[in-house]
Amino acid sequence: MNLTPEEQAMLAGEEGWATRKAMEILVALGRIYGAARMVPVTSVQVAGVSYDNLGEAGLDFLKAMAEGGGRARVLATLNPAGMDVENWAALGIDADFAARQEEVLAPFARMGIVTTCTCTPYLVGNLPRYGEHIAWAESSAVCYANSVIGARTNREGGPSALAAALTGRTPLYGYHLDENRRPDVAVRVESKLQGSADMGALGRALGQKLEARGRRAVPYITGVEAASLEELKSFCASIATYGGVALFHMAGITPEAAQFAPPGETLVVTRAEIDAARQALDTASGPVDFVSLGCPHLSLREIARLAELLEGRRVRKTFWITAARPVKEMADRMGYTQVIEASGAQFAVDTCCVVAPIRGRFTALATDSAKACYYAAAKHGLQTRLLSFDEAVQEALGDTQRERHE
Ligand code: F3S
């Protein structure tokens, strides 16, 4: 790889052990993927934060990097941790786990990484601009950054994202290059869509079709007339989960779509397929005992809707509301938090129902997130029920009038 004098100095250890290690990781990655050089990044999002996923080996690596003088050179935030950093005890997290999780966050803080733990960094000030090169790790956020914002990132692993933060660089390959951002398959959606669950079901139906083609896809999607930020974040999470998609173009909605003509090969997604995707995630054979909203983390608009639905009501099931801490702080100021907590629902800030260590505590999860359904089943062995946002709230309230998709 062609390295600048500054990058060579980092690799030679002139800027400390951790920076050398970080540059070694990036050079190795660049060699594997045939990158000609590095590119400066303006923003980083680091994954591998939950102690539940990281374990002792990961913790030791982070401590060594902090000890070795690692220091973030660009704005960097974290993916969700395994617990609400301030309110873990009320959410049933045990003290040993909490101590280990705090040990994970300390070296990140020492390295100058903003310890806001969220998969929606774009809602809390880590918002790159169109065309900027960045290094993000969380798959839903990567898909959102590439597709909805038009920034450029590969899906980084925990170590490579950290390395990008400590050097301000990433190898120039993959989605950083124009040629890999061109769509290679057209998709026509033959259905009206509404809400996060519907968009998540589309992500599952389409993701599985793309997976079946057996190669990396950049779909060019037509037929979606409008989509809110919340619907797009749900779609990004789902299509990344079920189809491994890190970039799509959506005609009339995403910023790069206008540059391209739809490719020749066309897939069609019908209403029946979207409904089948919803039904496939409805695996709960008995009552739901856990409801969670906020995968990806909730926007302030979603929290406002939640407060509206919960005003003066009492939930009858464990109900987690997952969000970034700065978004929750805005909700505090707006009075939404008070209304939501008065209903018995609990904020689980900094974390989510997938990365928290909840295995064995619940049987069946209701959520509006197709991604949460996938990982709750795979990671925690939960049965699932995919509902609309409002239906999930009704489920938590114990109301029975929800419309089933059967
Ligand atoms: Fe975020 Fe957790 Fe879902 S990290 S995208 S809320 S699985």
XYZ file of C-alpha atoms and ligand atoms in Angstrom:
413
model
C 0.000 0.000 0.000
C 1.016 3.547 -0.680
C 1.307 5.252 2.689
C 1.857 8.962 3.285
C 4.875 9.971 5.416
C 2.506 10.543 8.356
C 0.986 7.080 7.957
C 4.452 5.539 7.687
C 5.444 7.282 10.916
C 2.387 5.801 12.643
C 3.306 2.355 11.340
C 6.880 2.759 12.551
C 5.621 3.390 16.074
C 6.640 7.054 16.170
C 3.253 7.969 17.603
C 3.102 5.265 20.225
C 2.337 1.573 20.531
C -1.460 1.801 20.133
C -1.288 3.958 17.013
C 1.229 1.493 15.526
C -1.088 -1.440 16.319
C -4.020 0.452 14.815
C -2.094 1.198 11.613
C -0.974 -2.450 11.404
C -4.620 -3.548 11.532
C -5.568 -1.117 8.751
C -2.614 -2.034 6.537
C -3.394 -5.748 6.920
C -7.016 -5.096 5.989
C -5.993 -2.910 3.059
C -3.704 -5.646 1.742
C -6.443 -8.283 1.984
C -8.879 -6.107 0.023
C -6.346 -4.673 -2.439
C -6.563 -1.052 -1.272
C -4.041 1.198 -3.012
C -3.911 3.689 -0.137
C -5.621 4.992 2.986
C -8.297 7.662 3.010
C -8.892 10.141 5.862
C -12.172 9.633 7.723
C -14.303 12.285 9.431
C -16.417 10.059 11.679
C -16.167 6.675 13.384
C -18.689 4.401 15.082
C -17.143 1.586 17.096
C -18.918 -1.739 17.722
C -17.974 -4.516 20.129
C -19.050 -2.613 23.226
C -21.338 -5.042 25.050
C -19.351 -7.177 27.474
C -21.775 -9.958 26.531
C -20.222 -10.020 23.023
C -16.726 -8.835 23.867
C -15.654 -11.121 26.712
C -12.295 -11.016 28.499
C -10.120 -11.140 25.378
C -11.852 -8.087 23.919
C -11.607 -6.235 27.216
C -7.863 -6.963 27.433
C -7.362 -5.623 23.886
C -9.159 -2.363 24.737
C -7.184 -1.905 27.939
C -3.927 -2.468 26.081
C -4.860 0.083 23.405
C -5.718 2.704 26.039
C -2.600 1.860 28.052
C -0.535 2.113 24.865
C -1.497 5.753 24.353
C -4.382 5.365 21.886
C -6.204 8.633 21.303
C -9.119 9.287 18.923
C -8.254 11.727 16.136
C -11.803 12.148 14.813
C -15.305 12.174 16.276
C -16.041 8.617 17.391
C -19.053 7.189 19.230
C -19.933 3.704 20.467
C -22.490 1.047 19.564
C -24.899 -0.038 22.343
C -23.461 -1.545 25.502
C -24.860 -4.517 27.414
C -26.730 -2.350 29.902
C -28.130 1.042 30.733
C -25.043 2.608 32.206
C -26.974 4.566 34.840
C -30.018 2.392 35.476
C -28.790 -1.184 35.055
C -29.962 -2.528 38.421
C -33.619 -1.589 37.807
C -33.447 -3.466 34.489
C -32.341 -6.677 36.177
C -28.678 -6.636 35.128
C -26.461 -8.320 37.699
C -23.735 -6.451 39.509
C -20.859 -8.599 38.172
C -21.874 -7.978 34.596
C -22.292 -4.255 35.314
C -18.781 -4.071 36.757
C -17.314 -5.758 33.660
C -19.313 -3.492 31.343
C -18.020 -0.418 33.164
C -14.491 -1.776 32.740
C -15.134 -1.910 28.974
C -16.317 1.696 28.797
C -13.380 3.104 30.783
C -10.658 2.499 28.143
C -12.924 3.883 25.410
C -13.372 7.074 27.455
C -9.641 7.219 28.122
C -9.006 7.080 24.372
C -11.256 10.113 23.812
C -14.126 8.181 22.295
C -17.545 9.638 23.106
C -19.186 7.008 25.290
C -22.655 7.598 23.921
C -23.704 4.042 23.158
C -26.096 3.952 20.224
C -26.758 2.364 16.851
C -28.271 5.671 15.655
C -25.231 7.960 15.912
C -26.805 10.103 13.195
C -29.528 11.152 15.713
C -27.042 12.380 18.308
C -24.541 14.546 16.475
C -22.326 11.933 14.831
C -23.817 12.857 11.474
C -21.495 12.756 8.451
C -22.219 14.706 5.294
C -22.882 13.418 1.804
C -19.761 11.968 0.189
C -17.649 11.919 3.351
C -15.469 8.894 4.072
C -16.252 7.400 7.471
C -15.656 4.120 9.334
C -18.771 2.762 11.018
C -19.354 -0.705 12.350
C -23.014 -1.315 13.230
C -24.702 -2.906 10.228
C -27.942 -0.889 10.347
C -26.026 2.363 10.808
C -23.610 1.442 7.994
C -26.543 0.842 5.654
C -28.180 4.123 6.760
C -24.960 6.131 6.349
C -24.202 4.753 2.887
C -27.733 4.779 1.543
C -29.742 7.531 3.248
C -26.935 10.018 3.957
C -24.670 9.186 1.013
C -21.550 8.978 3.189
C -19.069 6.181 2.411
C -18.222 3.326 4.739
C -17.499 -0.364 4.709
C -18.950 -2.458 7.492
C -16.112 -2.274 9.968
C -15.399 -4.774 12.709
C -14.763 -3.565 16.262
C -10.929 -3.540 15.953
C -10.850 -1.893 12.499
C -13.296 0.841 13.559
C -11.221 1.515 16.667
C -8.098 1.584 14.483
C -9.775 4.159 12.224
C -10.600 6.310 15.255
C -7.000 6.204 16.501
C -5.411 6.999 13.127
C -8.130 9.019 11.383
C -7.760 6.674 8.380
C -9.337 3.685 6.711
C -8.164 1.636 3.714
C -9.655 2.839 0.433
C -11.670 -0.099 -0.907
C -15.255 -1.378 -1.080
C -17.978 1.227 -0.623
C -15.441 4.067 -0.538
C -14.981 3.620 -4.304
C -17.402 4.893 -6.960
C -17.405 1.593 -8.860
C -18.736 -0.345 -5.859
C -21.596 2.072 -5.264
C -23.259 1.360 -8.603
C -26.502 -0.639 -8.326
C -26.367 -4.172 -9.741
C -29.980 -5.299 -9.366
C -33.284 -3.476 -9.745
C -36.109 -4.116 -7.297
C -39.729 -3.147 -7.877
C -41.854 -3.009 -4.728
C -45.472 -3.641 -5.663
C -47.148 -2.535 -2.463
C -47.846 0.512 -0.367
C -45.849 0.464 2.858
C -46.487 2.057 6.178
C -44.585 2.073 9.430
C -41.452 0.498 10.787
C -42.767 -3.087 10.881
C -43.886 -2.967 7.254
C -40.522 -1.560 6.172
C -38.770 -4.188 8.275
C -40.843 -6.912 6.627
C -39.888 -5.523 3.215
C -36.248 -5.675 4.323
C -36.660 -9.330 5.249
C -38.517 -10.303 2.064
C -36.048 -8.489 -0.180
C -32.982 -9.381 1.861
C -33.725 -13.079 1.537
C -34.217 -12.766 -2.231
C -30.879 -10.999 -2.533
C -29.147 -13.564 -0.325
C -30.433 -16.288 -2.627
C -28.549 -14.642 -5.548
C -25.381 -15.478 -3.616
C -23.329 -12.330 -4.180
C -23.022 -8.860 -2.702
C -25.867 -6.703 -3.937
C -26.447 -2.977 -4.271
C -30.178 -2.860 -5.015
C -31.868 -0.012 -6.863
C -35.367 0.089 -5.398
C -38.415 1.609 -7.055
C -42.050 1.700 -5.986
C -41.567 3.154 -2.495
C -43.380 6.481 -2.701
C -42.254 7.984 0.603
C -40.368 6.899 3.698
C -39.750 8.680 6.993
C -36.425 8.640 8.830
C -37.911 6.076 11.217
C -39.101 3.822 8.397
C -35.730 4.058 6.687
C -33.801 3.149 9.839
C -36.032 0.100 10.274
C -35.576 -0.905 6.642
C -31.795 -0.454 6.867
C -31.627 -2.653 9.980
C -33.683 -5.357 8.355
C -32.098 -5.493 4.906
C -28.653 -5.515 6.522
C -29.720 -8.411 8.767
C -31.496 -10.565 6.207
C -29.606 -9.630 3.049
C -26.200 -8.398 4.231
C -26.906 -5.159 2.330
C -24.682 -2.204 3.214
C -25.861 0.145 0.447
C -29.064 0.551 -1.540
C -30.500 3.267 -3.697
C -34.188 4.141 -3.503
C -35.615 6.184 -6.365
C -36.822 9.598 -5.224
C -35.653 8.995 -1.649
C -31.904 8.378 -1.312
C -29.392 10.950 -2.580
C -27.335 8.901 -5.062
C -30.289 7.211 -6.780
C -30.666 9.966 -9.390
C -27.140 9.274 -10.699
C -28.049 5.794 -11.859
C -30.413 4.080 -14.263
C -32.037 0.913 -12.898
C -29.942 -2.172 -13.811
C -31.378 -4.772 -16.214
C -32.018 -7.626 -13.794
C -35.262 -6.916 -11.915
C -36.678 -8.550 -8.806
C -40.262 -7.921 -7.738
C -41.481 -7.851 -4.134
C -45.245 -8.223 -3.749
C -47.611 -7.447 -0.887
C -48.103 -11.172 -0.366
C -44.343 -11.612 0.124
C -44.194 -8.738 2.619
C -47.124 -10.232 4.543
C -45.436 -13.643 4.484
C -42.266 -12.045 5.909
C -44.343 -10.580 8.761
C -46.038 -13.891 9.431
C -42.734 -15.751 9.487
C -41.655 -13.547 12.415
C -44.833 -14.310 14.330
C -43.550 -17.411 16.109
C -45.004 -16.857 19.592
C -47.091 -19.871 20.557
C -48.263 -18.363 23.845
C -48.557 -14.980 25.494
C -45.922 -12.309 25.002
C -44.067 -11.467 28.234
C -41.605 -8.886 26.911
C -42.166 -5.887 24.656
C -39.326 -3.769 23.316
C -39.304 -0.769 20.998
C -36.162 0.924 19.755
C -34.304 -1.340 17.338
C -32.641 0.724 15.924
C -32.724 3.204 18.814
C -35.790 5.430 18.917
C -35.995 8.948 17.542
C -37.521 11.751 19.620
C -40.573 11.644 17.334
C -41.114 7.962 18.173
C -40.758 8.692 21.899
C -43.324 11.492 21.584
C -45.758 9.024 19.972
C -45.093 6.553 22.739
C -45.893 9.158 25.400
C -49.125 9.929 23.573
C -50.137 6.244 23.565
C -49.137 5.611 27.191
C -50.553 8.765 28.771
C -52.627 7.761 31.804
C -52.275 4.026 31.081
C -50.482 1.153 32.876
C -48.466 -1.493 31.045
C -48.921 -5.114 32.111
C -45.714 -6.579 30.684
C -42.039 -5.805 30.875
C -41.670 -3.025 28.306
C -38.232 -1.698 27.341
C -37.785 1.565 25.479
C -34.301 1.645 23.971
C -32.716 4.885 22.841
C -29.534 6.929 22.847
C -28.962 8.826 26.071
C -28.974 12.309 24.440
C -32.350 11.505 22.821
C -33.710 10.366 26.181
C -32.430 13.599 27.722
C -34.462 15.558 25.169
C -37.456 13.378 26.092
C -36.842 14.240 29.776
C -37.029 17.926 28.968
C -40.190 17.496 26.925
C -41.939 15.631 29.762
C -42.274 12.438 27.663
C -40.080 10.396 30.017
C -42.293 11.129 32.988
C -45.429 10.017 31.122
C -43.766 6.865 29.807
C -42.268 5.850 33.154
C -45.550 6.538 34.965
C -47.076 3.786 32.792
C -44.549 1.263 34.100
C -42.555 1.103 30.844
C -38.790 1.315 31.383
C -36.167 3.200 29.449
C -33.205 0.964 28.697
C -30.816 3.628 27.476
C -27.327 2.842 26.001
C -28.406 -0.756 25.283
C -31.029 -2.885 23.533
C -32.926 -6.149 23.848
C -30.340 -7.907 21.664
C -27.027 -6.894 23.244
C -28.218 -6.966 26.880
C -27.676 -10.290 28.690
C -31.348 -11.327 28.970
C -31.174 -14.995 27.973
C -33.588 -17.077 30.062
C -35.552 -14.133 31.467
C -38.399 -14.040 28.915
C -40.257 -16.378 26.563
C -41.780 -14.225 23.824
C -40.866 -10.783 22.527
C -43.201 -8.344 20.759
C -41.518 -5.579 18.792
C -41.880 -3.511 15.621
C -38.369 -4.479 14.493
C -37.725 -7.327 12.060
C -34.050 -7.167 13.023
C -34.815 -7.530 16.745
C -36.973 -10.581 15.939
C -34.058 -12.257 14.173
C -31.478 -11.672 16.899
C -33.834 -12.190 19.854
C -34.503 -15.669 18.479
C -30.901 -16.407 17.486
C -29.181 -14.977 20.547
C -31.689 -15.339 23.371
C -33.896 -18.205 22.114
C -37.024 -16.008 22.268
C -40.214 -16.544 20.324
C -41.240 -13.366 18.519
C -44.188 -11.329 17.335
C -43.643 -8.560 14.769
C -46.232 -5.817 15.283
C -46.644 -2.227 14.187
C -45.330 0.392 16.618
C -48.821 1.163 17.945
C -49.786 -2.527 18.139
C -46.656 -3.265 20.187
C -47.725 -0.599 22.681
C -51.220 -2.174 22.827
C -49.552 -5.533 23.479
C -47.647 -4.032 26.424
C -50.883 -2.551 27.746
C -52.565 -5.919 27.495
C -55.166 -4.616 25.046
C -56.445 -7.358 22.803
C -57.844 -5.529 19.805
C -54.723 -5.664 17.707
C -55.129 -6.892 14.212
C -53.194 -10.133 13.654
C -51.527 -10.799 10.318
C -52.772 -14.321 9.924
Fe -29.434 -1.265 17.497
Fe -29.543 -3.335 19.093
Fe -31.130 -3.179 17.016
S -27.727 -2.352 18.375
S -30.031 -2.010 15.491
S -31.122 -1.798 18.797
S -30.044 -4.986 17.682
